[in-house]
Short mmCIF file of N, CA, C and O in Angstrom, two decimals:
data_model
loop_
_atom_site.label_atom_id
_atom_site.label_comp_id
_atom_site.label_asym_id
_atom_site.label_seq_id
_atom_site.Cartn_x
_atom_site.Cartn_y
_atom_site.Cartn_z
N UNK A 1 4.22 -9.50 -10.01
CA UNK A 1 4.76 -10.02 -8.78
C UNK A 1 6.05 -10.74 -9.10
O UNK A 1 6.12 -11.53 -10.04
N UNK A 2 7.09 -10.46 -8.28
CA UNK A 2 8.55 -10.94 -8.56
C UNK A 2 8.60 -12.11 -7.83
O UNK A 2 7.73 -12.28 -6.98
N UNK A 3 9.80 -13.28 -8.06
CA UNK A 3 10.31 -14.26 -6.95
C UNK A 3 11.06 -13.59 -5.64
O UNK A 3 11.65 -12.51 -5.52
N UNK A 4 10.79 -14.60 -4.76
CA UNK A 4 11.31 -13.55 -3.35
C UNK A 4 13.12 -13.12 -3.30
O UNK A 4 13.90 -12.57 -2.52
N UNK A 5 13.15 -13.79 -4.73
CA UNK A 5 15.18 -13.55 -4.31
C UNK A 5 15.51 -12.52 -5.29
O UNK A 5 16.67 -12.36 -5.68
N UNK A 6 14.38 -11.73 -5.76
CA UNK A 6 14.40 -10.17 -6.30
C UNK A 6 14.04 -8.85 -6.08
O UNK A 6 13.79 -7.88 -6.81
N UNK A 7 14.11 -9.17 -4.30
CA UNK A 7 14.30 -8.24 -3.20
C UNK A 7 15.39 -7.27 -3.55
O UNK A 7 15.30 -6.27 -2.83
N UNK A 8 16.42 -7.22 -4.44
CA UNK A 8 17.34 -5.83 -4.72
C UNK A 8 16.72 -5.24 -5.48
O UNK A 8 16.83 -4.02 -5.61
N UNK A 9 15.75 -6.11 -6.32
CA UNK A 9 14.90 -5.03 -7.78
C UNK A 9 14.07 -4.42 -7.16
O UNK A 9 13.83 -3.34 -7.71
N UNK A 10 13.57 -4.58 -6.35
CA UNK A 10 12.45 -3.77 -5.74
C UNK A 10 11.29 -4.52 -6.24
O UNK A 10 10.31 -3.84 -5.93
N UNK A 11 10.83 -5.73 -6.96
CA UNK A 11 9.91 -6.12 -7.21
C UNK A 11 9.04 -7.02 -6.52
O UNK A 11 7.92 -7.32 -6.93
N UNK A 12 9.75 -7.61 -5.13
CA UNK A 12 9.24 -8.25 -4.04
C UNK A 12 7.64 -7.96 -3.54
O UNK A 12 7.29 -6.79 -3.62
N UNK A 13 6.66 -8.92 -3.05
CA UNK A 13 5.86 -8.50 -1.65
C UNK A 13 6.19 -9.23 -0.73
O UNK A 13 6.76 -10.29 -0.99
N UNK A 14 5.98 -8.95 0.31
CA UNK A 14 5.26 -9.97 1.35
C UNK A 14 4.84 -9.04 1.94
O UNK A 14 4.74 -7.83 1.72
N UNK A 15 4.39 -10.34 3.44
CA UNK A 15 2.99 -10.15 4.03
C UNK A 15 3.87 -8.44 4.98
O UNK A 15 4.98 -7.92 4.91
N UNK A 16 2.69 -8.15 5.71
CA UNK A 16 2.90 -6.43 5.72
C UNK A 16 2.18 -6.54 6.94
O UNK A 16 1.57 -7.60 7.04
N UNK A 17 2.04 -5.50 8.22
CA UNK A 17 1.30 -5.33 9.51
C UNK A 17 0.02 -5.14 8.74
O UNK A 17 0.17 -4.68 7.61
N UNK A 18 -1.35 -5.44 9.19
CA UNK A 18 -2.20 -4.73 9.02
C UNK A 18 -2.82 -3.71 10.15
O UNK A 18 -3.33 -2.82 9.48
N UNK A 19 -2.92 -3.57 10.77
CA UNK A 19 -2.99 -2.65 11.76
C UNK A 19 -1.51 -1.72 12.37
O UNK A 19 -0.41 -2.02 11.90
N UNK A 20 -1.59 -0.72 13.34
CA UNK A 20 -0.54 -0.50 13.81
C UNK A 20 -0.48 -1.00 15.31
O UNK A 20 0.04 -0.13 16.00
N UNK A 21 -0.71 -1.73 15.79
CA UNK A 21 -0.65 -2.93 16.79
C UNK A 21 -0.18 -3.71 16.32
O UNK A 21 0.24 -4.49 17.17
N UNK A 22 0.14 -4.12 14.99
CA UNK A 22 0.68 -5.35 14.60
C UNK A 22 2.66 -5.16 13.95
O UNK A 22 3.44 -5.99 13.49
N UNK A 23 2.79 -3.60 14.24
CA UNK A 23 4.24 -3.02 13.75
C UNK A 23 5.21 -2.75 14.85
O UNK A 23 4.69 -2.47 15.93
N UNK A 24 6.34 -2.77 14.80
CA UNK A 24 7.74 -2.71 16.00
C UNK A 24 7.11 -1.41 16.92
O UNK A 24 6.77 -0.33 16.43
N UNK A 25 7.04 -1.77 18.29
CA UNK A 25 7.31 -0.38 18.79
C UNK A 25 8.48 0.35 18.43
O UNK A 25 8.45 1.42 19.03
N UNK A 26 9.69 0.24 17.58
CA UNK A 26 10.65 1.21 17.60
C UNK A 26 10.46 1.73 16.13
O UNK A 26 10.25 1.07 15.11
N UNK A 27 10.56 2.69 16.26
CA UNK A 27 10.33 3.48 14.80
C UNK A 27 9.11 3.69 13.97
O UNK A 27 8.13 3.33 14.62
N UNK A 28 8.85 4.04 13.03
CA UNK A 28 7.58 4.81 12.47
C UNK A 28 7.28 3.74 11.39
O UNK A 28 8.06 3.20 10.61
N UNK A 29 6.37 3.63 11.49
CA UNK A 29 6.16 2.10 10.46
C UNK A 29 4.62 2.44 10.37
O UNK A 29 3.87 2.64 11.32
N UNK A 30 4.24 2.48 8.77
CA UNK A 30 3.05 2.86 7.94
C UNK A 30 2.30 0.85 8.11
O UNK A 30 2.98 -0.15 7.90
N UNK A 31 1.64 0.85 8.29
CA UNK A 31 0.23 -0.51 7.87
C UNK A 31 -0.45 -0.24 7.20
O UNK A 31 -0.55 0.83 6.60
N UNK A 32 -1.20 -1.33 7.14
CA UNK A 32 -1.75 -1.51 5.80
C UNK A 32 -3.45 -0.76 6.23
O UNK A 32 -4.20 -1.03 5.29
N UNK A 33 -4.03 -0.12 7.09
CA UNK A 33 -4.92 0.24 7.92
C UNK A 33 -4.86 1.89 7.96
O UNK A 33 -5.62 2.56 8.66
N UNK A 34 -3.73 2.49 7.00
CA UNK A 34 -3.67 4.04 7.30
C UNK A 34 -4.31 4.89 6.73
O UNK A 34 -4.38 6.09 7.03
N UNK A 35 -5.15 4.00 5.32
CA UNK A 35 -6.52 5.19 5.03
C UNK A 35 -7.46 4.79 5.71
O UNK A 35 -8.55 5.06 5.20
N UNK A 36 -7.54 4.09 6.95
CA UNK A 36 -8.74 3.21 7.24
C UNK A 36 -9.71 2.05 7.08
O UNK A 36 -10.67 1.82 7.81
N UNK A 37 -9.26 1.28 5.90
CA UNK A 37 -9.85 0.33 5.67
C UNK A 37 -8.91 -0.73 5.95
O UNK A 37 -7.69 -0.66 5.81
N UNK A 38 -9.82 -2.08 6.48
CA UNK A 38 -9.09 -2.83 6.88
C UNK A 38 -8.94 -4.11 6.43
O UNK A 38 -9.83 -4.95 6.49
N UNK A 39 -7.63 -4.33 5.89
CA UNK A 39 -7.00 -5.59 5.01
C UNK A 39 -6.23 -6.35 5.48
O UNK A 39 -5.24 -5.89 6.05
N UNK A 40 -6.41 -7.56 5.42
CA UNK A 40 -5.25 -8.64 5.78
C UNK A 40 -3.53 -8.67 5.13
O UNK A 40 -2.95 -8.68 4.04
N UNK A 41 -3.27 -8.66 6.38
CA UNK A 41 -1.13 -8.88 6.14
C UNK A 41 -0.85 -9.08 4.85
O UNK A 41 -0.08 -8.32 4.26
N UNK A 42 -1.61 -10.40 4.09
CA UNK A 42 -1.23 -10.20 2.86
C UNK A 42 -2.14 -9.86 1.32
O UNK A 42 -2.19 -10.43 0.23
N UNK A 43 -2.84 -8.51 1.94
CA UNK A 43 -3.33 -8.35 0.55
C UNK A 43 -3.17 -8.16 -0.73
O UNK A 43 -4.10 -8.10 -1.53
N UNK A 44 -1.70 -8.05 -1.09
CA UNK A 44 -0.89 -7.60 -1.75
C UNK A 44 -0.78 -8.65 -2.48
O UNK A 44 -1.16 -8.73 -3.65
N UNK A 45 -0.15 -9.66 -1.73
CA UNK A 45 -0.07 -11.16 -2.60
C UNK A 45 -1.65 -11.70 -2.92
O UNK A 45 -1.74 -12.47 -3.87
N UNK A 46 -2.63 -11.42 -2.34
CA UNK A 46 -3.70 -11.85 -2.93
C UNK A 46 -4.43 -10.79 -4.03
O UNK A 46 -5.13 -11.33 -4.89
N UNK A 47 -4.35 -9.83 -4.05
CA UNK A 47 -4.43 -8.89 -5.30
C UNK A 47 -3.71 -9.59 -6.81
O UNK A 47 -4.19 -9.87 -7.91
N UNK A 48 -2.46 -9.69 -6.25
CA UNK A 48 -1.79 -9.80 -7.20
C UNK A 48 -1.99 -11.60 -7.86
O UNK A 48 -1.68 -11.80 -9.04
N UNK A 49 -2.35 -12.44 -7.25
CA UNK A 49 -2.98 -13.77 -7.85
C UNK A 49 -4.57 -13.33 -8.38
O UNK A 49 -5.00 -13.93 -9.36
N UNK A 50 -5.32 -12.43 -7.83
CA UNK A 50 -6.48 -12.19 -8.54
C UNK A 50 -6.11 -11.47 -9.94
O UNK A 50 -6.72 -11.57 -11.01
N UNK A 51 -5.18 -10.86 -9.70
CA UNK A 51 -4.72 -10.11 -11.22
C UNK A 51 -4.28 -11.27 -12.19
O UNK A 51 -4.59 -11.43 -13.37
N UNK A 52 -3.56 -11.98 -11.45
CA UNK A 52 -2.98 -12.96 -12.56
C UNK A 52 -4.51 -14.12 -13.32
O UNK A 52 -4.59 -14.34 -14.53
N UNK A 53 -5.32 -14.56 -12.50
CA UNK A 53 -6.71 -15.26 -12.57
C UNK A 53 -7.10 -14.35 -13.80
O UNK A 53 -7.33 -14.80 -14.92
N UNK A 54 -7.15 -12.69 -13.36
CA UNK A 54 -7.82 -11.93 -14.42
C UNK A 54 -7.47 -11.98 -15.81
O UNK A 54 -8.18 -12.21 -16.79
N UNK A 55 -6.35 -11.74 -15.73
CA UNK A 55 -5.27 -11.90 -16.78
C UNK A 55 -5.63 -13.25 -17.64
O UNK A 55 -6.16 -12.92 -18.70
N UNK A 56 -5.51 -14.47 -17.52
CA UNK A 56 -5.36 -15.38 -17.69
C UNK A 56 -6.46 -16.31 -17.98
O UNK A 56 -6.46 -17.52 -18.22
N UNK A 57 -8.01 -14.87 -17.86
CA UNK A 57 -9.24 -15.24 -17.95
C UNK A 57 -10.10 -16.66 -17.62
O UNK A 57 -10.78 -17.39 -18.34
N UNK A 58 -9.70 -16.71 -16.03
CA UNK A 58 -9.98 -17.81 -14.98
C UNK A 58 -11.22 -16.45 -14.48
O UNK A 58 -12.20 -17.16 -14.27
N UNK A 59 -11.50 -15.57 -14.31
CA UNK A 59 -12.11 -14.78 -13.45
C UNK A 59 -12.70 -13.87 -14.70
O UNK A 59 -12.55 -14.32 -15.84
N UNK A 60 -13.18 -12.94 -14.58
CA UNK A 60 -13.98 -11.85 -15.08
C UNK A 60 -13.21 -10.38 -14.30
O UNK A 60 -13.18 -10.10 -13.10
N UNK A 61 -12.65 -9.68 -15.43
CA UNK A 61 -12.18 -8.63 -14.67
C UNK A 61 -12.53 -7.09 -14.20
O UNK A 61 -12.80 -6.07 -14.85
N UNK A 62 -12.45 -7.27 -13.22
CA UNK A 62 -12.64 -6.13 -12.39
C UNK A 62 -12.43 -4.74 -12.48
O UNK A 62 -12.35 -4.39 -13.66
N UNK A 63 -12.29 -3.71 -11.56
CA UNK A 63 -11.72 -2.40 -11.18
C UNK A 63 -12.06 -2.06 -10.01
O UNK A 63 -11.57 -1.04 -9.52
N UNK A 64 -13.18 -3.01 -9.12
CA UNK A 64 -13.45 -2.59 -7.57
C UNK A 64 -12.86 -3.83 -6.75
O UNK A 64 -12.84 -5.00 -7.12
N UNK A 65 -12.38 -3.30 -5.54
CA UNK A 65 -11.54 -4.27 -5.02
C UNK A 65 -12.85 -3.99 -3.95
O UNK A 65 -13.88 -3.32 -4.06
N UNK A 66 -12.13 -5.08 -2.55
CA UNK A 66 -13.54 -5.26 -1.38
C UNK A 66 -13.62 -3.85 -0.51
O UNK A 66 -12.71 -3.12 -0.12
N UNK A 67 -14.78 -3.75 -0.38
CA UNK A 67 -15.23 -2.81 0.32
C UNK A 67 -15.75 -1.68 -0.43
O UNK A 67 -15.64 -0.52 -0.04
N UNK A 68 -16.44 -2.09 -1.72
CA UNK A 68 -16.74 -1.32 -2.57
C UNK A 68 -18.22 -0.72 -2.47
O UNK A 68 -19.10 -1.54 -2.20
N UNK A 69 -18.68 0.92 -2.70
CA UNK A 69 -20.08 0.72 -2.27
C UNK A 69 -20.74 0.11 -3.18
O UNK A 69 -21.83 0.47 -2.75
N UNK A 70 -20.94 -0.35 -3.83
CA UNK A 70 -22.00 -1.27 -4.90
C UNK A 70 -21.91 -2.61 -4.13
O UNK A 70 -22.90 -3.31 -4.34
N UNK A 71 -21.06 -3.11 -3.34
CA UNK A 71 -20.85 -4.49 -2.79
C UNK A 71 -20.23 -5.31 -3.29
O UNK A 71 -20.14 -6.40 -2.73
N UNK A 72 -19.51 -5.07 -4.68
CA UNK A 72 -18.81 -6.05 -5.84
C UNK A 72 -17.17 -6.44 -4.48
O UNK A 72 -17.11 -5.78 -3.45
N UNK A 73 -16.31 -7.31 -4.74
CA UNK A 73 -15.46 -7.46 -4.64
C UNK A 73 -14.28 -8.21 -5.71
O UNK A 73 -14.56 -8.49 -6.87
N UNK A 74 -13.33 -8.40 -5.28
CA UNK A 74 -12.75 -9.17 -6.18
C UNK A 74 -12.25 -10.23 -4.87
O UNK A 74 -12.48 -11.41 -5.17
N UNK A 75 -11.72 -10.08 -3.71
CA UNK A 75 -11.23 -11.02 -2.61
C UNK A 75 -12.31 -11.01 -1.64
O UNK A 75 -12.22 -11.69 -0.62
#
């Protein structure tokens, strides 16, 4: 995960529509809801602090994120 003022590198997140009710009526805009499962605006930034926890062996690491069929999550 980048600082937000490395928006030219392409290494940026932020928060994102999660639904498509939540995107501009003008133009074609993908959410976060388009394979069907449904995640909050910013899952991206919270992935990416669970990675860092993992990393940094605060947590136990994973490979199933939520909505997993076994029931495991990581958020």
């Amino acid at each position: 995960m980048a600082q937000f003022d490395e928006v030219d590198e392409g290494t940026a997140f932020y928060k994102v529509a999660s639904t498509q009710n939540d995107v501009p009526a003008e133009g074609k805009w993908l959410s976060l809801d388009a394979d069907g499962t449904s995640v909050p605006s910013d899952w991206y930034l919270r992935l990416c602090g669970e990675a860092q926890k993992m990393m940094h062996g605060k947590i136990e690491i994973r490979s199933c994120r939520i909505g997993c069929p076994d029931g495991t999550s990581i958020i």
